[in-house]
Short mmCIF file of C-alpha atoms in Angstrom, two decimals:
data_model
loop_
_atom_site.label_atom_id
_atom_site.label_comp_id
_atom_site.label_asym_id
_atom_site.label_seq_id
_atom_site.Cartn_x
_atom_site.Cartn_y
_atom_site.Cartn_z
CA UNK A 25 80.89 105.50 95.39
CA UNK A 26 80.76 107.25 92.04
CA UNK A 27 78.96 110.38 92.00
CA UNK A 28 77.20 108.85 88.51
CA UNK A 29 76.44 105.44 88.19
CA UNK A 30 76.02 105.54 84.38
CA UNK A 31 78.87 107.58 83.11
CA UNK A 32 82.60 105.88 83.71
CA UNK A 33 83.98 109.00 82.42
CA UNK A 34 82.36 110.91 85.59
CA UNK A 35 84.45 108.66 87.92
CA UNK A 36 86.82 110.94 90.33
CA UNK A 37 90.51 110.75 90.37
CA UNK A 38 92.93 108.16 92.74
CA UNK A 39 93.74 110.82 94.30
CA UNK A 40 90.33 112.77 95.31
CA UNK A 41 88.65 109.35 95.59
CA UNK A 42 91.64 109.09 98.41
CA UNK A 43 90.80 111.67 99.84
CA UNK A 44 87.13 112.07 99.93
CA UNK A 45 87.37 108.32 101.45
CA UNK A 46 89.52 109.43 104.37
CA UNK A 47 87.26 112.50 104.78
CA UNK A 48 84.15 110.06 104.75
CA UNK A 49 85.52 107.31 107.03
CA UNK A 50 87.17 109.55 109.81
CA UNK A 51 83.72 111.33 110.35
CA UNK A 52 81.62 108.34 109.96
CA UNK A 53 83.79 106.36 112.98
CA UNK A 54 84.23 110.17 115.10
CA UNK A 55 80.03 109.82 114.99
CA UNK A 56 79.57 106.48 116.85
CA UNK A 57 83.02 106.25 118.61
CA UNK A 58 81.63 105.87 121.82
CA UNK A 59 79.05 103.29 120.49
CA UNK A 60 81.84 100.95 118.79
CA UNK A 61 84.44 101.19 121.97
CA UNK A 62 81.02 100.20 124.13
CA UNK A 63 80.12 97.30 120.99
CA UNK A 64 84.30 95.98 121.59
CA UNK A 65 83.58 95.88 125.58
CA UNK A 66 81.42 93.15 125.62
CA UNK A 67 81.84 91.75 122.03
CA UNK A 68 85.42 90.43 123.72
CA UNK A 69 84.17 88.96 126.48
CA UNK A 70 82.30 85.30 126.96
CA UNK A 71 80.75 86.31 130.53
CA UNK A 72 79.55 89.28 130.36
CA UNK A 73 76.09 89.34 129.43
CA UNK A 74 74.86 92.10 126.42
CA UNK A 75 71.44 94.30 127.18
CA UNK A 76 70.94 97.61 125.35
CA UNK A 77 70.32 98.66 128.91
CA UNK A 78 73.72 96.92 130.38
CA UNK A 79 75.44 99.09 127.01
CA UNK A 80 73.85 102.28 128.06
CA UNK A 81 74.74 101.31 131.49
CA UNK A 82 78.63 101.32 130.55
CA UNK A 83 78.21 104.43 128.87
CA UNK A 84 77.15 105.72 131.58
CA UNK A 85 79.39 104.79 134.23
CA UNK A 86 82.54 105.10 131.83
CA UNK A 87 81.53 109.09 131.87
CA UNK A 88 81.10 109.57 135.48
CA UNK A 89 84.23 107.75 136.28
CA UNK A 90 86.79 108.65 133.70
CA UNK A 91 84.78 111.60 131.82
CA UNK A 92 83.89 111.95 128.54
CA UNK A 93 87.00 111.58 126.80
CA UNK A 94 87.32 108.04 128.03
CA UNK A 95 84.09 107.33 125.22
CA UNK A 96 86.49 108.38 122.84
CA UNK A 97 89.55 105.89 124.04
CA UNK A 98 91.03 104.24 121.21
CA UNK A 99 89.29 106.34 118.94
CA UNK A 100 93.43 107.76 117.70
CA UNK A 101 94.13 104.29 116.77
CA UNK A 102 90.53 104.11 114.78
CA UNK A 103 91.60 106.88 113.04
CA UNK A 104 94.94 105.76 112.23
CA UNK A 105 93.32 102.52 110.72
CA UNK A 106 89.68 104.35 109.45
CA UNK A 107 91.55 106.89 107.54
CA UNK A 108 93.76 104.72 105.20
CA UNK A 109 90.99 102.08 105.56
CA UNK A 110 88.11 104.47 103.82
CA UNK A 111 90.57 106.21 101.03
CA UNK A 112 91.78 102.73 100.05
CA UNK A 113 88.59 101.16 99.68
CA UNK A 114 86.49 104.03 98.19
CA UNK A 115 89.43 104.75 95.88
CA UNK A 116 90.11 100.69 95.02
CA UNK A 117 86.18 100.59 94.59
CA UNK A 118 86.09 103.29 92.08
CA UNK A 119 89.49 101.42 89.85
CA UNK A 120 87.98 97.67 90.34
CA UNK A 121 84.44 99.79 89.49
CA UNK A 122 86.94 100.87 86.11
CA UNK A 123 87.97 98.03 85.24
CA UNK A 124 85.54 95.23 85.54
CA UNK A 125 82.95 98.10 83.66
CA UNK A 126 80.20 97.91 86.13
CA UNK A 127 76.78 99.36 84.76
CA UNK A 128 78.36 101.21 82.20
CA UNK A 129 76.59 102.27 79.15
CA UNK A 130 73.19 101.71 80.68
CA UNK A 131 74.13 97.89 81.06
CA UNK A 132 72.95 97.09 84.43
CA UNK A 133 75.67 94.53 86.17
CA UNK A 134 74.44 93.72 89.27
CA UNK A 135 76.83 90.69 90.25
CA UNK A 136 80.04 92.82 88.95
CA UNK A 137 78.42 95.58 91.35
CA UNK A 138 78.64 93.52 94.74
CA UNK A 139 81.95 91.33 93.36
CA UNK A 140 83.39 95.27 93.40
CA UNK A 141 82.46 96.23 96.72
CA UNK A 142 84.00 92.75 98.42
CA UNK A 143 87.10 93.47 96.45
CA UNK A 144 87.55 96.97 97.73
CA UNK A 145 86.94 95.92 101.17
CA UNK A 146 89.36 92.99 101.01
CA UNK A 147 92.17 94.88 99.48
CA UNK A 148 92.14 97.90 102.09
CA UNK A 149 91.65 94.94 105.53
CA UNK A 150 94.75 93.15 103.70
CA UNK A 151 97.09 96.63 104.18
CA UNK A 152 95.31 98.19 107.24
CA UNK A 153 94.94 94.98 109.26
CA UNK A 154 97.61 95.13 112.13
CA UNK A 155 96.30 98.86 112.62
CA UNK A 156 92.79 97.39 113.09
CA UNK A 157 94.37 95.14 115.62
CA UNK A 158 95.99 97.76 117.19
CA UNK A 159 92.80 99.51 117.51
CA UNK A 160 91.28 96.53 119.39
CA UNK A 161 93.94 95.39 121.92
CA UNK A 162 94.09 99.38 122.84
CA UNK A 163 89.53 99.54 123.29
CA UNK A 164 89.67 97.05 125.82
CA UNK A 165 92.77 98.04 127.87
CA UNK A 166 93.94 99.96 130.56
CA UNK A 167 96.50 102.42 130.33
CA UNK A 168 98.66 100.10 132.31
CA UNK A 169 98.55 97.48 130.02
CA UNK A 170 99.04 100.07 127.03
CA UNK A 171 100.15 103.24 127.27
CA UNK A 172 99.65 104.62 123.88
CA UNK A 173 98.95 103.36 119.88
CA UNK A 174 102.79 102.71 119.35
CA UNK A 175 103.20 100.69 122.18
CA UNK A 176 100.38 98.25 121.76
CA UNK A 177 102.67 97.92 117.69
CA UNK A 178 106.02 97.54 120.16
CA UNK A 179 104.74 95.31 122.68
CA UNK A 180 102.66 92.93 120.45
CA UNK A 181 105.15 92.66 117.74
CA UNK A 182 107.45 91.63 120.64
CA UNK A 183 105.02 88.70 122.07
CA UNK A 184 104.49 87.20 118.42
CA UNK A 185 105.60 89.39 115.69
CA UNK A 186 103.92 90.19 112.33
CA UNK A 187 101.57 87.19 112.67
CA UNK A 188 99.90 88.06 115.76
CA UNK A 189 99.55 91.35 114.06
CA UNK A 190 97.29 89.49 111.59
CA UNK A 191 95.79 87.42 113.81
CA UNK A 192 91.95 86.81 113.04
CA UNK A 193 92.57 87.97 109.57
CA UNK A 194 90.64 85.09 108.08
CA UNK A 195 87.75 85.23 109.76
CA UNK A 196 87.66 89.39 109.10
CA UNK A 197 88.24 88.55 104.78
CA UNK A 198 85.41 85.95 105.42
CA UNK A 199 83.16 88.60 107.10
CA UNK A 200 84.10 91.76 104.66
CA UNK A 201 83.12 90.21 101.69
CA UNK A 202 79.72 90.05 102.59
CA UNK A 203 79.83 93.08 104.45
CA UNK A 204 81.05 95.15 101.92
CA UNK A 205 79.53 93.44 98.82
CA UNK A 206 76.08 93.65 100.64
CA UNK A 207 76.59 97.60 101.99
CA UNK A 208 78.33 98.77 98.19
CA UNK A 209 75.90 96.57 96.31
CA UNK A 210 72.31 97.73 98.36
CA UNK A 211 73.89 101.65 97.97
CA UNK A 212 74.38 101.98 94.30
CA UNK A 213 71.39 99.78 93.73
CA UNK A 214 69.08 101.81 95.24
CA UNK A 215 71.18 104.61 93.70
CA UNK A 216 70.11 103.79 90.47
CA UNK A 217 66.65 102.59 91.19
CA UNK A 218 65.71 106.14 92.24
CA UNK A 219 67.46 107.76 89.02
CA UNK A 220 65.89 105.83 86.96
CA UNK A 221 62.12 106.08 88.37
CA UNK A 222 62.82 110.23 88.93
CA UNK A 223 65.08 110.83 86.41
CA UNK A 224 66.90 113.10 88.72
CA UNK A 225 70.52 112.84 91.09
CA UNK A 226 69.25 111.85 94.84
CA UNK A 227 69.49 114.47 97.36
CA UNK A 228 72.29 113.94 100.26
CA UNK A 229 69.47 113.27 102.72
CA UNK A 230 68.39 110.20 100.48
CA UNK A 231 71.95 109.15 100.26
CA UNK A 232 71.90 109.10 103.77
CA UNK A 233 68.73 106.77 103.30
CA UNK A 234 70.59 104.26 100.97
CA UNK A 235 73.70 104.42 103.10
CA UNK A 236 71.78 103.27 106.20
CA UNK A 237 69.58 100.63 105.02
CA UNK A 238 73.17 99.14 102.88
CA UNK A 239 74.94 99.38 106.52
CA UNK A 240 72.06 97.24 108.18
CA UNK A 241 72.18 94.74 105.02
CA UNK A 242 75.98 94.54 105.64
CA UNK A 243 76.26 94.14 109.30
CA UNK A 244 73.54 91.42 109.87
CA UNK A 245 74.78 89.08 107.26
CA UNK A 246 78.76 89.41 108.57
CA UNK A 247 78.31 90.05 112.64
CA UNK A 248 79.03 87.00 113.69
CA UNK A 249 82.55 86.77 111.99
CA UNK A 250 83.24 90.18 113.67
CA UNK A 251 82.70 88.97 116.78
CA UNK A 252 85.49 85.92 116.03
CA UNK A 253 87.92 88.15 115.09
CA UNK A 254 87.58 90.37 118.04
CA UNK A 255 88.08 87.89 119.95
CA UNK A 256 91.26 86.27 118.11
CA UNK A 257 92.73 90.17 118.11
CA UNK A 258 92.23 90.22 121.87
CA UNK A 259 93.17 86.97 122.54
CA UNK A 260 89.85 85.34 123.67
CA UNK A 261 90.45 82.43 121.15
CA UNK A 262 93.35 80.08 121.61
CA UNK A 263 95.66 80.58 118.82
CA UNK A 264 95.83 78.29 116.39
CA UNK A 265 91.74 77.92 116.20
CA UNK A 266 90.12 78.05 112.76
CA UNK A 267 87.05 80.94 112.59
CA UNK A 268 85.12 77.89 111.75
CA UNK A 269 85.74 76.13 114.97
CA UNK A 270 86.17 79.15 116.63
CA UNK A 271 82.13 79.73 115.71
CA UNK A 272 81.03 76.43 116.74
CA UNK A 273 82.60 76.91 120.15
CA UNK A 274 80.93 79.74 120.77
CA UNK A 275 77.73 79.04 119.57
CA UNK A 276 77.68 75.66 121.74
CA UNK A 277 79.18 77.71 124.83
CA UNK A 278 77.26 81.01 124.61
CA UNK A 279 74.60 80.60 122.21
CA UNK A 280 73.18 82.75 118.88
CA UNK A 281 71.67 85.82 120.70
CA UNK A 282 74.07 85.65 123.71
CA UNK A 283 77.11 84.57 122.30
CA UNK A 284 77.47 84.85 118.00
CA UNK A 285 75.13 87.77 117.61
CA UNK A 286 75.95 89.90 120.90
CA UNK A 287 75.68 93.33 120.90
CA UNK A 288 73.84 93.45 117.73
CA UNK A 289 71.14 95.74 118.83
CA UNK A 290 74.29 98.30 119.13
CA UNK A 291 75.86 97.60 115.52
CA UNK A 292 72.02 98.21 114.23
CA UNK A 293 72.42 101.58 115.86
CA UNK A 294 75.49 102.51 114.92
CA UNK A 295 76.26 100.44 111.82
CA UNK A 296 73.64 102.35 109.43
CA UNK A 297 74.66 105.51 110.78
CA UNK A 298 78.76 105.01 109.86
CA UNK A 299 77.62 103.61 106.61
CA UNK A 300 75.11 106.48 105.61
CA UNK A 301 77.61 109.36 106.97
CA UNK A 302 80.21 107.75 105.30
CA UNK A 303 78.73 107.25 101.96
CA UNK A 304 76.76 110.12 101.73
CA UNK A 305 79.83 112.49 102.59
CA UNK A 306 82.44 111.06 100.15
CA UNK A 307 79.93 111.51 97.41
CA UNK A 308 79.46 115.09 98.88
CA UNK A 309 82.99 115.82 98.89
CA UNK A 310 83.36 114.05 95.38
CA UNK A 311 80.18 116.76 93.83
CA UNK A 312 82.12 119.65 95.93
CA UNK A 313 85.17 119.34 94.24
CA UNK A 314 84.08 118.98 90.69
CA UNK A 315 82.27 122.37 90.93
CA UNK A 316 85.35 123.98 92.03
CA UNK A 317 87.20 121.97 89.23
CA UNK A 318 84.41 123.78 86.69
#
């Protein structure tokens, strides 16, 4: 997000917006790593049943037998996706922000805002995809079945190539538009609300305020397209299945709450808090460098 929401000629470089993104996004997903590998565990599966308690539970027991590192499993390969994920999208929201001249001039565009935000998000899933796959396949494995990052890439390029690389792409473009558009468009909307009734720049802990309630916006009106594509990345869903009927199948086998919205409880938890620590530190990093610049 632009550090000023008014001023286009305030807008940060390709290349810090790159970097402050990666910055952002690798300590946003570091925060709640344990929370998203526990969200994958049962998001994946059609029998086992979701509690907050039966997610604390695996917590839990995941520590005392394997220790606390084995919270963090996977967490490389989130990296290796988060960190090109973030710079790409913060730094293709800030040129899409550029060129479609949203709220510029004091013009308040509100549909050009959230059309931004699902264009960021959909250009950065396009080229970070297979990692994001990668990322899932290695969560809900043992280190029998994959040893390490580049051999989940070996081993399931070898069962089905690039295209089971991308598999569940669709229904992951379906769910970031909303996702995105709703998280980007809530953020700088409440952004500018609170300039314009103060006069004054928000504080980092009311960015942190913004970022949160923008990350519960986005991940209620997209969850149950994330739990399709986990599914189609793991291999849950016979290939060949459209997210559509992919949806109705589990909604007539497992239900809403137990089957197309399980394990939201958890993304409520640790949805806002990625989205707040990851907005409210790229602008941070954004403001830090252009005093040094000065």
């Amino acid at each position: 997000m632009p550090h000023d929401s008014n001023e286009g000629k305030n807008r940060p470089s390709v290349v810090l917006s790159l970097s402050a993104g990666a910055i952002a996004g690798a300590l946003a997903k570091t925060t709640i790593a344990p929370l998203d590998r526990t969200k994958i565990y049962f998001q994946v599966s059609s029998t086992r049943g979701y509690s907050f308690r039966s997610a604390i539970k695996f917590i839990k027991l995941t520590y005392r037998e394997n220790g606390f590192l084995a919270l963090y499993r996977g967490n490389s390969a989130t990296m290796a996706r988060v960190v090109p994920y973030a710079s790409m999208q913060f730094a293709a929201f800030e040129q899409y922000k550029k060129l479609l001249k949203v709220d510029e001039n004091n013009v308040r565009t509100p549909v050009k805002r959230y059309i931004t935000g699902s264009l960021a998000a959909t250009t950065a899933t396009m080229i970070t995809y297979p990692l994001d796959t990668a990322k899932a396949r290695l969560s809900v494995s043992s280190k029998l079945q994959y040893s390490s990052l580049r051999h989940v890439f070996a081993k399931t390029y070898r069962e089905g190539g690039i295209r089971l690389l991308y598999r569940g792409i669709y229904p992951t473009i379906l769910g970031v538009i909303p996702y995105a558009g709703s998280s980007f468009f809530t953020y700088e909307t409440l952004k500018i609300m609170y300039r314009d009734s103060t006069g004054e720049v928000e504080s980092s802990l009311f960015r942190m305020m913004f970022g949160m309630l923008a990350g519960l916006i986005g991940q209620s009106s997209s969850y149950p397209l994330d739990i399709v594509r986990r599914r189609m990345q793991t291999g849950r869903i016979p290939s060949g299945w459209s997210p559509l009927r992919a949806l109705i199948h589990i909604y007539h086998t497992e239900g809403l709450k137990r089957g197309l919205y399980k394990g939201l409880s958890m993304n409520w938890l640790k949805g806002p808090i990625a989205v707040g620590v990851s907005f409210t530190t790229y602008e941070k990093v954004v403001e830090l460098v252009g005093h040094l610049k000065r």
